[in-house]
Every structure is written in C-alpha cells, then in structure tokens.
Short mmCIF file of C-alpha atoms in Angstrom, two decimals:
data_model
loop_
_atom_site.label_atom_id
_atom_site.label_comp_id
_atom_site.label_asym_id
_atom_site.label_seq_id
_atom_site.Cartn_x
_atom_site.Cartn_y
_atom_site.Cartn_z
CA UNK A 17 140.25 25.23 91.70
CA UNK A 18 139.68 28.17 89.66
CA UNK A 19 143.29 29.08 90.23
CA UNK A 20 144.26 26.23 87.93
CA UNK A 21 142.03 27.41 85.18
CA UNK A 22 143.22 30.95 85.51
CA UNK A 23 146.79 29.79 85.57
CA UNK A 24 146.10 28.10 82.21
CA UNK A 25 144.60 31.27 80.67
CA UNK A 26 147.02 33.78 81.91
CA UNK A 27 149.96 31.55 82.67
CA UNK A 28 153.46 32.23 81.31
CA UNK A 29 152.95 29.76 78.31
CA UNK A 30 150.35 32.20 76.80
CA UNK A 31 152.95 34.88 76.28
CA UNK A 32 154.83 32.56 73.99
CA UNK A 33 151.41 31.46 72.60
CA UNK A 34 152.50 32.13 68.86
CA UNK A 35 155.75 30.43 69.36
CA UNK A 36 156.68 26.75 69.01
CA UNK A 37 158.23 26.35 72.33
CA UNK A 38 155.63 27.71 74.89
CA UNK A 39 156.99 25.19 77.52
CA UNK A 40 160.54 26.08 77.27
CA UNK A 41 159.64 29.65 77.37
CA UNK A 42 157.62 29.22 80.70
CA UNK A 43 160.61 27.36 82.06
CA UNK A 44 162.99 30.17 81.16
CA UNK A 45 160.64 32.78 82.70
CA UNK A 46 160.47 30.76 85.91
CA UNK A 47 164.13 30.53 86.29
CA UNK A 48 164.95 34.24 85.92
CA UNK A 49 164.26 35.07 89.67
CA UNK A 50 165.96 32.05 91.38
CA UNK A 51 169.07 32.36 89.08
CA UNK A 52 169.23 36.18 89.81
CA UNK A 53 169.02 35.69 93.55
CA UNK A 54 171.70 33.05 93.49
CA UNK A 55 174.01 35.20 91.48
CA UNK A 56 173.38 38.33 93.80
CA UNK A 57 173.99 36.18 96.88
CA UNK A 58 177.15 34.71 95.40
CA UNK A 59 178.61 38.04 94.35
CA UNK A 60 177.83 39.93 97.44
CA UNK A 61 179.92 37.43 99.60
CA UNK A 62 183.56 37.48 100.12
CA UNK A 63 185.78 34.49 100.99
CA UNK A 64 182.65 32.19 100.75
CA UNK A 65 180.57 34.03 103.24
CA UNK A 66 178.17 37.02 103.63
CA UNK A 67 176.69 38.72 106.52
CA UNK A 68 180.04 38.82 108.32
CA UNK A 69 180.51 34.97 108.08
CA UNK A 70 177.01 34.15 109.28
CA UNK A 71 175.95 32.52 106.00
CA UNK A 72 177.91 30.66 103.30
CA UNK A 73 177.67 31.65 99.61
CA UNK A 74 176.09 29.35 97.12
CA UNK A 75 179.32 27.63 95.85
CA UNK A 76 179.96 26.59 99.43
CA UNK A 77 176.41 25.38 99.98
CA UNK A 78 176.72 23.28 96.77
CA UNK A 79 179.96 21.65 97.87
CA UNK A 80 178.40 20.71 101.25
CA UNK A 81 175.31 19.42 99.43
CA UNK A 82 177.50 17.33 97.14
CA UNK A 83 179.44 15.80 100.12
CA UNK A 84 176.09 15.33 101.96
CA UNK A 85 174.49 13.64 99.03
CA UNK A 86 177.40 11.51 97.67
CA UNK A 87 180.20 11.56 100.03
CA UNK A 88 181.37 8.41 101.95
CA UNK A 89 180.08 7.71 105.35
CA UNK A 90 182.47 8.95 107.95
CA UNK A 91 180.96 9.24 111.24
CA UNK A 92 183.89 11.09 112.90
CA UNK A 93 185.00 14.16 110.72
CA UNK A 94 181.76 14.77 108.76
CA UNK A 95 178.76 13.00 110.32
CA UNK A 96 176.49 14.37 107.45
CA UNK A 97 178.69 12.73 104.63
CA UNK A 98 176.55 10.42 102.46
CA UNK A 99 173.34 10.66 104.57
CA UNK A 100 171.29 13.09 102.37
CA UNK A 101 169.13 10.19 100.69
CA UNK A 102 168.48 8.49 104.03
CA UNK A 103 167.17 11.69 105.52
CA UNK A 104 165.07 12.44 102.45
CA UNK A 105 163.49 8.95 102.62
CA UNK A 106 162.67 9.16 106.24
CA UNK A 107 161.10 12.43 105.90
CA UNK A 108 159.10 11.55 102.82
CA UNK A 109 157.86 8.27 104.15
CA UNK A 110 156.61 10.12 107.23
CA UNK A 111 154.79 12.69 105.07
CA UNK A 112 153.41 9.80 102.93
CA UNK A 113 151.97 7.96 106.05
CA UNK A 114 150.63 11.02 107.83
CA UNK A 115 149.12 12.43 104.67
CA UNK A 116 147.58 9.01 103.67
CA UNK A 117 145.90 8.79 107.14
CA UNK A 118 144.65 12.44 106.80
CA UNK A 119 142.97 11.56 103.50
CA UNK A 120 141.53 8.31 104.88
CA UNK A 121 139.93 10.30 107.78
CA UNK A 122 139.39 13.59 106.06
CA UNK A 123 137.60 12.60 102.91
CA UNK A 124 134.98 10.29 104.27
CA UNK A 125 134.42 12.66 107.23
CA UNK A 126 134.14 15.73 104.95
CA UNK A 127 131.55 13.82 102.74
CA UNK A 128 129.55 12.88 105.80
CA UNK A 129 129.54 16.53 107.16
CA UNK A 130 128.70 17.95 103.68
CA UNK A 131 126.06 15.37 103.11
CA UNK A 132 124.19 15.28 106.50
CA UNK A 133 123.01 18.36 108.28
CA UNK A 134 122.96 16.34 111.44
CA UNK A 135 126.61 15.25 111.20
CA UNK A 136 127.61 18.82 110.36
CA UNK A 137 125.93 20.14 113.53
CA UNK A 138 127.61 17.64 115.72
CA UNK A 139 131.02 17.77 114.18
CA UNK A 140 131.58 20.99 112.46
CA UNK A 141 131.74 23.19 115.54
CA UNK A 142 134.38 21.12 117.04
CA UNK A 143 136.55 20.99 113.96
CA UNK A 144 136.29 24.79 113.55
CA UNK A 145 137.25 25.23 117.30
CA UNK A 146 140.17 22.89 117.10
CA UNK A 147 141.40 24.16 113.72
CA UNK A 148 143.09 27.27 114.99
CA UNK A 149 145.50 25.30 117.39
CA UNK A 150 148.70 25.23 115.29
CA UNK A 151 150.54 21.93 114.84
CA UNK A 152 153.47 23.33 116.98
CA UNK A 153 151.09 23.55 119.88
CA UNK A 154 150.25 19.79 119.56
CA UNK A 155 154.03 18.95 119.97
CA UNK A 156 154.03 18.49 123.73
CA UNK A 157 150.98 16.26 123.64
CA UNK A 158 152.45 14.26 120.79
CA UNK A 159 155.77 13.69 122.52
CA UNK A 160 153.85 12.83 125.90
CA UNK A 161 151.78 10.15 124.30
CA UNK A 162 154.14 8.82 121.56
CA UNK A 163 157.62 9.72 123.05
CA UNK A 164 160.46 10.45 120.64
CA UNK A 165 159.08 8.15 118.03
CA UNK A 166 158.07 8.04 114.52
CA UNK A 167 154.46 8.04 115.16
CA UNK A 168 154.55 11.33 117.05
CA UNK A 169 155.70 12.97 113.74
CA UNK A 170 153.12 11.19 111.79
CA UNK A 171 150.49 12.27 114.14
CA UNK A 172 151.30 15.91 113.65
CA UNK A 173 151.46 15.54 109.85
CA UNK A 174 147.90 13.91 109.91
CA UNK A 175 146.59 16.68 112.07
CA UNK A 176 148.12 19.38 109.92
CA UNK A 177 146.86 17.90 106.67
CA UNK A 178 143.42 16.82 107.93
CA UNK A 179 141.87 20.31 108.22
CA UNK A 180 142.27 21.64 104.62
CA UNK A 181 141.16 18.13 103.38
CA UNK A 182 138.06 17.80 105.63
CA UNK A 183 136.98 21.50 105.03
CA UNK A 184 137.40 21.37 101.31
CA UNK A 185 135.72 18.00 101.00
CA UNK A 186 132.89 19.34 103.01
CA UNK A 187 132.54 22.29 100.67
CA UNK A 188 132.71 20.16 97.53
CA UNK A 189 130.08 17.94 98.88
CA UNK A 190 127.68 20.71 99.80
CA UNK A 191 128.14 22.34 96.40
CA UNK A 192 127.11 19.35 94.35
CA UNK A 193 124.46 20.09 91.62
CA UNK A 194 121.21 19.29 93.36
CA UNK A 195 119.79 17.75 89.98
CA UNK A 196 122.64 15.33 89.70
CA UNK A 197 121.66 13.72 92.94
CA UNK A 198 117.81 13.85 91.88
CA UNK A 199 118.78 12.14 88.69
CA UNK A 200 120.68 9.51 90.38
CA UNK A 201 117.79 8.89 92.98
CA UNK A 202 115.28 8.82 90.09
CA UNK A 203 117.37 6.11 88.44
CA UNK A 204 117.03 4.00 91.51
CA UNK A 205 120.43 4.60 93.22
CA UNK A 206 120.62 3.98 96.82
CA UNK A 207 121.86 6.77 99.24
CA UNK A 208 125.27 5.15 99.45
CA UNK A 209 125.53 4.71 95.59
CA UNK A 210 124.58 8.38 95.37
CA UNK A 211 127.59 9.16 97.65
CA UNK A 212 129.94 6.83 95.87
CA UNK A 213 129.01 7.55 92.15
CA UNK A 214 127.80 11.11 92.21
CA UNK A 215 128.86 13.15 95.22
CA UNK A 216 132.36 11.76 95.48
CA UNK A 217 133.17 12.41 91.72
CA UNK A 218 131.43 15.65 91.77
CA UNK A 219 133.39 16.76 95.01
CA UNK A 220 136.71 15.70 93.57
CA UNK A 221 137.82 19.14 92.28
CA UNK A 222 137.34 20.57 95.80
CA UNK A 223 139.01 17.47 97.33
CA UNK A 224 142.10 18.00 95.16
CA UNK A 225 142.20 21.63 96.39
CA UNK A 226 142.18 20.37 99.88
CA UNK A 227 144.93 17.79 99.14
CA UNK A 228 147.28 20.35 97.65
CA UNK A 229 146.99 22.58 100.75
CA UNK A 230 147.09 19.68 103.01
CA UNK A 231 150.30 18.31 101.39
CA UNK A 232 152.10 21.87 101.78
CA UNK A 233 151.15 21.73 105.58
CA UNK A 234 152.32 18.16 105.83
CA UNK A 235 155.82 19.24 104.82
CA UNK A 236 155.89 21.95 107.36
CA UNK A 237 154.70 19.40 110.09
CA UNK A 238 157.33 16.81 109.14
CA UNK A 239 160.09 19.42 109.42
CA UNK A 240 158.70 20.94 112.75
CA UNK A 241 158.30 17.54 114.47
CA UNK A 242 161.60 16.23 113.21
CA UNK A 243 163.26 19.18 114.75
CA UNK A 244 161.74 18.26 118.16
CA UNK A 245 160.12 14.88 118.37
CA UNK A 246 162.33 12.42 116.39
CA UNK A 247 165.99 11.84 115.65
CA UNK A 248 166.09 11.44 111.88
CA UNK A 249 164.92 13.15 108.68
CA UNK A 250 165.51 16.56 107.04
CA UNK A 251 163.98 18.45 110.04
CA UNK A 252 166.29 16.69 112.49
CA UNK A 253 169.39 17.44 110.28
CA UNK A 254 168.37 20.98 109.92
CA UNK A 255 168.28 21.68 113.68
CA UNK A 256 171.35 19.46 114.30
CA UNK A 257 173.34 21.34 111.77
CA UNK A 258 172.38 24.68 113.06
CA UNK A 259 173.54 23.69 116.55
CA UNK A 260 176.88 22.81 115.26
CA UNK A 261 177.14 25.77 113.16
CA UNK A 262 176.98 24.00 109.71
CA UNK A 263 174.98 26.64 107.91
CA UNK A 264 175.87 25.22 104.58
CA UNK A 265 173.96 22.08 105.48
CA UNK A 266 171.20 24.05 106.94
CA UNK A 267 170.79 25.91 103.52
CA UNK A 268 171.16 22.76 101.66
CA UNK A 269 168.48 21.23 103.76
CA UNK A 270 166.05 24.13 103.21
CA UNK A 271 166.52 23.87 99.36
CA UNK A 272 166.02 20.11 99.61
CA UNK A 273 162.79 20.54 101.63
CA UNK A 274 161.61 23.09 98.78
CA UNK A 275 162.41 20.61 96.16
CA UNK A 276 160.64 17.75 97.70
CA UNK A 277 157.47 19.76 98.44
CA UNK A 278 157.44 20.99 94.85
CA UNK A 279 157.77 17.53 93.52
CA UNK A 280 155.11 16.09 95.66
CA UNK A 281 152.79 18.97 94.61
CA UNK A 282 153.70 18.28 90.96
CA UNK A 283 152.84 14.56 91.44
CA UNK A 284 149.37 15.62 92.95
CA UNK A 285 148.67 17.83 89.96
CA UNK A 286 149.46 15.13 87.50
CA UNK A 287 147.24 12.75 89.29
CA UNK A 288 144.48 15.52 89.46
CA UNK A 289 144.81 16.21 85.72
CA UNK A 290 144.47 12.48 85.02
CA UNK A 291 141.43 11.94 87.33
CA UNK A 292 139.77 15.10 86.37
CA UNK A 293 140.16 14.99 82.57
CA UNK A 294 136.38 15.62 82.06
CA UNK A 295 136.93 18.88 83.84
CA UNK A 296 139.82 20.11 81.92
CA UNK A 297 137.73 19.66 78.76
CA UNK A 298 134.97 21.66 80.36
CA UNK A 299 137.29 24.71 81.05
CA UNK A 300 138.71 24.59 77.61
CA UNK A 301 135.20 24.64 76.06
CA UNK A 302 133.75 27.30 78.41
CA UNK B 22 100.27 1.21 84.04
CA UNK B 23 101.56 4.81 84.44
CA UNK B 24 98.35 6.28 85.83
CA UNK B 25 98.69 9.39 87.90
CA UNK B 26 96.04 10.75 90.40
CA UNK B 27 96.60 14.09 91.95
CA UNK B 28 93.83 15.03 94.55
CA UNK B 29 93.81 18.28 96.52
CA UNK B 30 97.56 18.79 96.33
CA UNK B 31 98.90 22.06 97.84
CA UNK B 32 102.34 23.17 98.37
CA UNK B 33 103.35 26.05 100.62
CA UNK B 34 106.95 27.06 100.88
CA UNK B 35 108.37 28.64 104.06
CA UNK B 36 105.70 28.09 106.67
CA UNK B 37 102.14 29.19 107.31
CA UNK B 38 102.58 32.64 105.86
CA UNK B 39 104.82 31.40 102.92
CA UNK B 40 104.35 31.29 99.22
CA UNK B 41 101.40 29.25 97.99
CA UNK B 42 103.11 27.44 95.13
CA UNK B 43 100.12 25.10 94.47
CA UNK B 44 96.59 25.35 95.82
CA UNK B 45 94.26 22.37 95.80
CA UNK B 46 95.34 20.87 92.39
CA UNK B 47 93.22 18.05 91.17
CA UNK B 48 94.33 16.35 87.90
CA UNK B 49 94.80 12.75 86.76
CA UNK B 50 96.62 11.03 83.64
CA UNK B 51 95.54 7.85 82.03
CA UNK B 52 97.78 5.23 80.98
CA UNK B 53 99.85 6.41 77.98
CA UNK B 54 98.49 9.79 78.07
CA UNK B 55 100.58 12.78 76.98
CA UNK B 56 99.77 15.82 79.06
CA UNK B 57 101.30 19.23 78.91
CA UNK B 58 101.35 21.45 81.90
CA UNK B 59 101.42 24.89 80.36
CA UNK B 60 101.82 28.18 82.32
CA UNK B 61 103.96 31.27 83.05
CA UNK B 62 107.13 30.83 85.28
CA UNK B 63 106.30 30.75 88.88
CA UNK B 64 102.73 29.03 88.38
CA UNK B 65 104.05 25.96 90.11
CA UNK B 66 104.20 23.64 87.15
CA UNK B 67 107.69 22.38 88.09
CA UNK B 68 106.68 22.06 91.72
CA UNK B 69 103.89 19.79 90.63
CA UNK B 70 106.28 17.67 88.39
CA UNK B 71 108.85 17.63 91.47
CA UNK B 72 106.17 16.29 93.66
CA UNK B 73 105.12 13.49 91.40
CA UNK B 74 108.76 12.65 90.85
CA UNK B 75 109.19 12.33 94.63
CA UNK B 76 111.81 15.13 94.86
CA UNK B 77 109.62 17.39 97.15
CA UNK B 78 106.81 16.53 99.40
CA UNK B 79 103.41 18.14 99.12
CA UNK B 80 102.06 20.15 102.05
CA UNK B 81 98.59 18.79 101.65
CA UNK B 82 96.71 16.29 99.47
CA UNK B 83 97.14 13.00 97.97
CA UNK B 84 99.34 11.97 94.90
CA UNK B 85 99.30 8.39 93.73
CA UNK B 86 101.23 6.66 90.91
CA UNK B 87 99.58 3.40 89.72
CA UNK B 88 97.48 3.59 92.87
CA UNK B 89 100.41 3.87 95.18
CA UNK B 90 101.15 6.88 97.27
CA UNK B 91 104.29 8.75 95.93
CA UNK B 92 106.96 9.08 98.59
CA UNK B 93 110.47 9.11 96.83
CA UNK B 94 111.86 9.08 93.39
CA UNK B 95 112.22 5.86 91.55
CA UNK B 96 112.86 4.42 88.06
CA UNK B 97 109.19 3.97 87.34
CA UNK B 98 108.99 7.64 86.75
CA UNK B 99 111.88 8.74 84.38
CA UNK B 100 112.63 12.37 84.78
CA UNK B 101 114.00 14.51 81.99
CA UNK B 102 115.54 17.69 83.44
CA UNK B 103 115.64 21.17 82.02
CA UNK B 104 119.38 21.30 81.57
CA UNK B 105 119.77 17.68 81.02
CA UNK B 106 121.63 17.16 84.46
CA UNK B 107 124.02 14.61 82.98
CA UNK B 108 126.90 13.50 85.11
CA UNK B 109 129.76 15.48 83.51
CA UNK B 110 132.42 12.84 84.32
CA UNK B 111 130.62 10.05 82.60
CA UNK B 112 130.60 9.42 78.75
CA UNK B 113 127.30 9.27 76.93
CA UNK B 114 127.14 5.56 77.13
CA UNK B 115 127.95 5.53 80.88
CA UNK B 116 125.26 8.20 81.50
CA UNK B 117 122.70 6.24 79.66
CA UNK B 118 123.33 2.86 81.51
CA UNK B 119 123.65 4.45 84.96
CA UNK B 120 120.26 3.58 85.82
CA UNK B 121 120.14 -0.06 85.02
CA UNK B 122 123.73 -0.39 86.41
CA UNK B 123 122.81 1.05 89.86
CA UNK B 124 119.69 -1.07 90.02
CA UNK B 125 121.88 -4.12 89.41
CA UNK B 126 120.20 -5.12 86.23
CA UNK B 127 122.10 -7.89 84.25
CA UNK B 128 124.43 -6.46 81.48
CA UNK B 129 123.01 -8.86 78.83
CA UNK B 130 119.56 -7.39 79.63
CA UNK B 131 120.23 -3.67 79.49
CA UNK B 132 123.14 -3.36 76.87
CA UNK B 133 120.90 -4.37 73.89
CA UNK B 134 118.19 -2.16 74.92
CA UNK B 135 120.57 0.82 75.64
CA UNK B 136 121.93 0.35 72.18
CA UNK B 137 118.66 0.37 70.71
CA UNK B 138 117.60 3.57 72.53
CA UNK B 139 120.73 5.30 71.58
CA UNK B 140 119.98 4.69 67.93
CA UNK B 141 116.41 5.71 68.35
CA UNK B 142 117.46 9.10 69.68
CA UNK B 143 120.33 9.45 67.22
CA UNK B 144 123.25 9.33 69.38
CA UNK B 145 125.15 6.63 67.59
CA UNK B 146 128.71 7.67 67.19
CA UNK B 147 128.70 9.83 70.28
CA UNK B 148 128.70 6.95 72.89
CA UNK B 149 132.24 7.84 74.00
CA UNK B 150 131.84 11.64 74.10
CA UNK B 151 131.56 13.48 77.29
CA UNK B 152 128.39 15.79 77.91
CA UNK B 153 130.51 18.88 77.64
CA UNK B 154 131.43 17.85 74.15
CA UNK B 155 127.84 17.82 73.04
CA UNK B 156 125.53 20.57 72.01
CA UNK B 157 122.46 21.32 74.17
CA UNK B 158 120.17 19.32 71.93
CA UNK B 159 122.53 16.27 71.95
CA UNK B 160 122.63 16.55 75.79
CA UNK B 161 118.90 16.45 76.01
CA UNK B 162 118.85 13.26 73.70
CA UNK B 163 121.09 11.71 76.28
CA UNK B 164 118.78 12.88 79.00
CA UNK B 165 115.69 11.23 77.12
CA UNK B 166 117.63 8.06 76.53
CA UNK B 167 118.70 7.70 80.16
CA UNK B 168 115.18 8.02 81.11
CA UNK B 169 113.86 5.61 78.46
CA UNK B 170 116.48 2.83 79.06
CA UNK B 171 114.81 2.31 82.59
CA UNK B 172 111.52 1.33 80.81
CA UNK B 173 109.65 3.75 82.94
CA UNK B 174 106.01 3.81 83.23
CA UNK B 175 105.83 7.48 83.09
CA UNK B 176 108.27 10.17 81.61
CA UNK B 177 108.28 13.49 83.65
CA UNK B 178 109.71 16.20 81.43
CA UNK B 179 110.53 19.53 83.00
CA UNK B 180 110.88 22.06 80.21
CA UNK B 181 113.33 19.90 78.42
CA UNK B 182 113.71 22.07 75.36
CA UNK B 183 113.44 25.36 77.04
CA UNK B 184 117.03 26.22 76.85
CA UNK B 185 117.56 25.23 73.14
CA UNK B 186 117.50 27.51 70.11
CA UNK B 187 114.37 27.49 68.09
CA UNK B 188 115.55 25.16 65.29
CA UNK B 189 117.06 22.58 67.61
CA UNK B 190 113.76 22.73 69.68
CA UNK B 191 111.68 21.91 66.62
CA UNK B 192 113.77 18.88 65.76
CA UNK B 193 113.84 17.63 69.46
CA UNK B 194 110.01 17.95 69.38
CA UNK B 195 109.78 15.95 66.27
CA UNK B 196 112.10 13.36 68.06
CA UNK B 197 109.76 13.26 70.96
CA UNK B 198 106.79 12.76 68.83
CA UNK B 199 108.38 9.78 67.14
CA UNK B 200 109.91 8.29 70.41
CA UNK B 201 106.43 8.67 72.00
CA UNK B 202 104.74 7.00 69.01
CA UNK B 203 107.06 4.14 69.65
CA UNK B 204 106.93 3.70 73.44
CA UNK B 205 103.66 5.13 74.32
CA UNK B 206 104.56 6.00 77.82
CA UNK B 207 102.55 8.29 80.02
CA UNK B 208 104.12 11.72 79.64
CA UNK B 209 103.82 14.72 81.94
CA UNK B 210 105.44 17.56 80.09
CA UNK B 211 105.95 20.86 81.60
CA UNK B 212 106.41 23.85 79.39
CA UNK B 213 105.71 27.70 78.94
CA UNK B 214 105.61 27.35 75.07
CA UNK B 215 102.05 27.19 73.76
CA UNK B 216 102.98 25.70 70.38
CA UNK B 217 105.03 23.09 72.03
CA UNK B 218 102.23 21.97 74.36
CA UNK B 219 99.76 21.72 71.54
CA UNK B 220 101.86 19.88 69.05
CA UNK B 221 103.02 17.24 71.55
CA UNK B 222 100.22 16.71 74.01
CA UNK B 223 96.82 14.95 74.07
CA UNK B 224 95.79 17.37 76.81
CA UNK B 225 96.93 20.78 77.83
CA UNK B 226 96.32 21.82 81.35
CA UNK B 227 96.73 25.55 81.57
CA UNK B 228 98.06 26.86 84.97
CA UNK B 229 97.93 30.18 86.54
CA UNK B 230 100.08 31.58 89.24
CA UNK B 231 99.65 33.05 92.76
CA UNK B 232 98.41 30.74 93.95
CA UNK B 233 99.49 27.91 91.42
CA UNK B 234 96.38 26.11 90.11
CA UNK B 235 95.06 24.56 87.08
CA UNK B 236 92.47 26.79 85.37
CA UNK B 237 91.66 24.75 82.10
CA UNK B 238 92.04 21.38 80.97
CA UNK B 239 91.90 21.27 77.07
CA UNK B 240 91.91 18.13 74.92
CA UNK B 241 93.96 18.44 71.79
CA UNK B 242 92.39 16.29 69.13
CA UNK B 243 94.94 16.67 66.49
CA UNK B 244 95.28 13.23 64.65
CA UNK B 245 98.31 10.99 65.52
CA UNK B 246 101.06 10.24 64.45
CA UNK B 247 101.85 13.99 64.32
CA UNK B 248 104.84 15.86 62.97
CA UNK B 249 106.05 19.37 63.51
CA UNK B 250 104.40 20.22 60.15
CA UNK B 251 101.07 20.13 62.00
CA UNK B 252 102.15 23.64 63.48
CA UNK B 253 100.92 25.03 60.11
CA UNK B 254 97.47 23.57 60.17
CA UNK B 255 94.40 25.55 60.87
CA UNK B 256 93.31 22.98 63.40
CA UNK B 257 96.52 23.79 65.22
CA UNK B 258 95.91 27.43 65.09
CA UNK B 259 92.41 26.97 66.30
CA UNK B 260 93.72 25.27 69.57
CA UNK B 261 96.42 28.07 69.86
CA UNK B 262 93.82 30.85 69.65
CA UNK B 263 91.63 29.19 72.23
CA UNK B 264 94.48 28.73 74.70
CA UNK B 265 95.89 32.17 74.12
CA UNK B 266 92.40 33.48 75.05
CA UNK B 267 92.30 31.43 78.24
CA UNK B 268 95.76 32.58 79.32
CA UNK B 269 94.77 36.36 78.60
CA UNK B 270 91.65 35.71 80.69
CA UNK B 271 93.61 34.37 83.65
CA UNK B 272 95.50 37.65 84.15
#
C-alpha cells in the first residue's frame, strides 16, 4: 500500500504542481508512450501490415474493431461482426463471479489464519505448497470436473485470485496494532466483535492490496480458461481468431482485455479511496 | 469498589532463565485512591499495569480486583494507553462510544453520559474529527473520555502524557486533577516523571529495575483539590527531594 502513497508524492501530477491543471498534465504525460508506439507501428507498416504480413497496422485493427463492436450480425462472412459487447459481458461476468467467490473465501480465511496461530499452523503450509501451481496446471482438472462449462472458468479465476487475497489478508491481520485489540477487549468487546470492528478495518489496506493483485490475476485466468475450457468470451475469440488468421481481431481483443483490466482496477481504487478515507488523511498529514 | 490487591506477583519473560520483569510485588489500592507507579524504563511498571488490566498473565502470585481474581481485560478497569491507541478509522465520537456500543448498552443510556464526558475533557466541537486530525494532547483526551464513559471502577494509565510536549503535559495534568476530583475513581498511574507522580497521586510507589520491584511507598499529603500551581510550593519540593534521594539510593 505504500505504493499508493508514493504515487501520490512523486506522481506525474506533482511535476505540474504549480499549474492549474495537474490532472490534464498527468493524462498528457501518460499518453505520450502509447501514442508514440501506435504511430511507430503505423508508419513502419506497408499496405496495412508489418512483419511481412504477419500483423496488421493500427488502422486495420481499428477498422476490424469497429466492425466487431458495431457491425451487423452476419454469421456467414464475418462471424465476429457485432459480437464484441457479448464477449466482453461473458468475460466480465465470469471475472466478477470468480473474484467474488475468491473474496468470500479468501478474506475470512486470511483473517482466521492471521488471527489464530493454530489455524495458521494447520492451513498455511498447504496454501504455501499449492500456491506455486500455476492456474494453467489446473486446467485439465477443471475440465475433467466441470467439462467445457462456465463454472470451469470461474473455478480457475477463483483459484488465481484467491492466493493474493488470502496472503495479504493474513499479513494485514497479523500486523494489526496490538494496543487497538487490547483497547477493544478492555472496552468489553467479544473476540468476534474485535475481529469485525477492529481487525477487519485495520487489515483493510492490506486486503485491498490483495484485491488489486487478485483482480489482475483474475483477468489472466479468464482469458486462459476461455481459450481452452469454454466457448465464449474474449479469450475464446482471441484463440478462435488466431486459428482463422484474423490477427486484426486478435490485437483488438488484446487491447480490449487491457482496457477492461484497467477499468476494473480503477473501480477498486475508487472503492478503496472511499472506504479508506481515514487513511488518506493520515498519509497527507504524516 | 475499585480495590486492588497484588500479592507476591512475579513475571518472568522467556522461560526459567528469562528476564525477571517483576519479582514478588506486594501492593494494594484502596477505593478511590490515586497511586503513581514511578520508576525508570524497564523496571516493570507497565508490566504490572498490563497484568492488572488482564492483558498479560503473571508467572506467579495473586492479583485481585474487588476481591475477584483478574484473568482478562474488562470495562471495570478502563485503560488509558501511552499513545492513546484510538481506532484511526473512527471519529472522536465513535471512539468514545465504542465501549458502551459493543457492550450493548442502550443508546439513551450512554449518549447523554458520553456528551457530558466529552464536555468535561474539552472535546466539544471535535466530535466528528478523526484521531489523525488531532494533536497528541487532544488524542489523549479522547483516550481518557473513552475510558470514563464506561464508568470504570478503576483507571489504569500507562504513561499517558509521556509523549506530549511539556506545556501540553501540564494542561493534561490539570485536566486529570479536575476529572479525578469529579469522578473519584481508583487510579493506577504509571510514569517516569517525578513531578507528575507527586502532583497527581495520593501515594507514590517507587520502583527499581533488575528485578522489577517496589522499593518505597510514599504518601503524598498535598491538600486536595490540587492544581499544577502546587508544583511551586515548598511542600511539593520536599516530596521531590525525598523521592529523588530514594531513587539515587536505588542505583
């Protein structure tokens, strides 16, 4: 979480600190690199492609994207036409479901592990031992159990997002100021009340760190699982388009994934800023 | 109510060969008595307070509060911590009513009391502030209010003014004198400041380190009600001279 604070201190906005438009300045600075890359990519292509026809140039990608997003559905000639939103919705709902399950399991479990030495001794070794198994290695088991179905994808997302959430929640719970807990006990709080009213809020900054990392992994997991284990969503389209040689759709798909990941992270940061107002004040005063 | 009896209490950290933080401490507090535990850092004065609060268990000995053996923390012993230890995500008001709230006390019961105590400790107008927006002295006022609102039989104060600047410390001492004059609770006040111990307490117990023990128990007969102006009286200086001699002798 210190990263957020340091962002604020040394972030691009500060360079324009004396100016009236620090936000606009930050946006402009952030756009320099992507715009330069797109321009370079465009001018190094000829006849709409680079690398000897292996990849399309940005204008072709843009065209394909427009058709994918807004074109009329026409199953025969262009199966992608007008299906972008549908794919986005499929993938997003899967991420939302898998991520929600990961939170519902990961946060309470992390609090238990961080709170009780006994629970930590029982669960922590298993978690640490399963954690290095990448989500891709879970694919065969997932397909074997759930078949080519929605829940196979959700299962992989849950597994991927679960580890950073549970581990950060554990750390946050362990690091709670001892005197806050003592103060609550002194005021007559039951152990459960201490967990709910002291440990949970005190651990929230760490929990949000876990959520942000977990959400990033959730997007990786949804794409991987859709490429193999289901027949819809951005990951499915990505692999399908590659097979039929539609690299324009592949690239438009990649950009879409990036945008969705960015938007969902932005959403979490907004929620975090709202929930942790008390903490923002703290870092300004410090 | 609010009587404390400590008999033969020892505390050893880290096994049989560990640090002897307290060795065979015997002391008692009468109802409404203000006792200061005075000593250098590492003499075990905070350990003794933590055991009475129920935060730590003694290795040996018996400690009772109102005749009952102390096993865990509870609202009958309000603790004021060194750095206030307020919940930073709660406002002043929410911090103050935390105790009655979690105990399930009726709102109609605790709200008027909480408002009155907030007025007494001078926090009116800061009810919606977060702890981080307050100065150290103001935070400690919240810490005192949060303890008082539970109507504890004893206040256990662990160097509550130790981190404050000299001027704020004086005004907090005056505040505590006034508050005590109103509520007359039993107080165990841990400090390493000789002036503070004398001006506040009815009794100063001087502690020494390695092993932690009480070496002198000195009644302070300065008349009540007191004010920080009493720091300038010859009586005060008499007590100070006596305690300084005791502490020198202990080394």
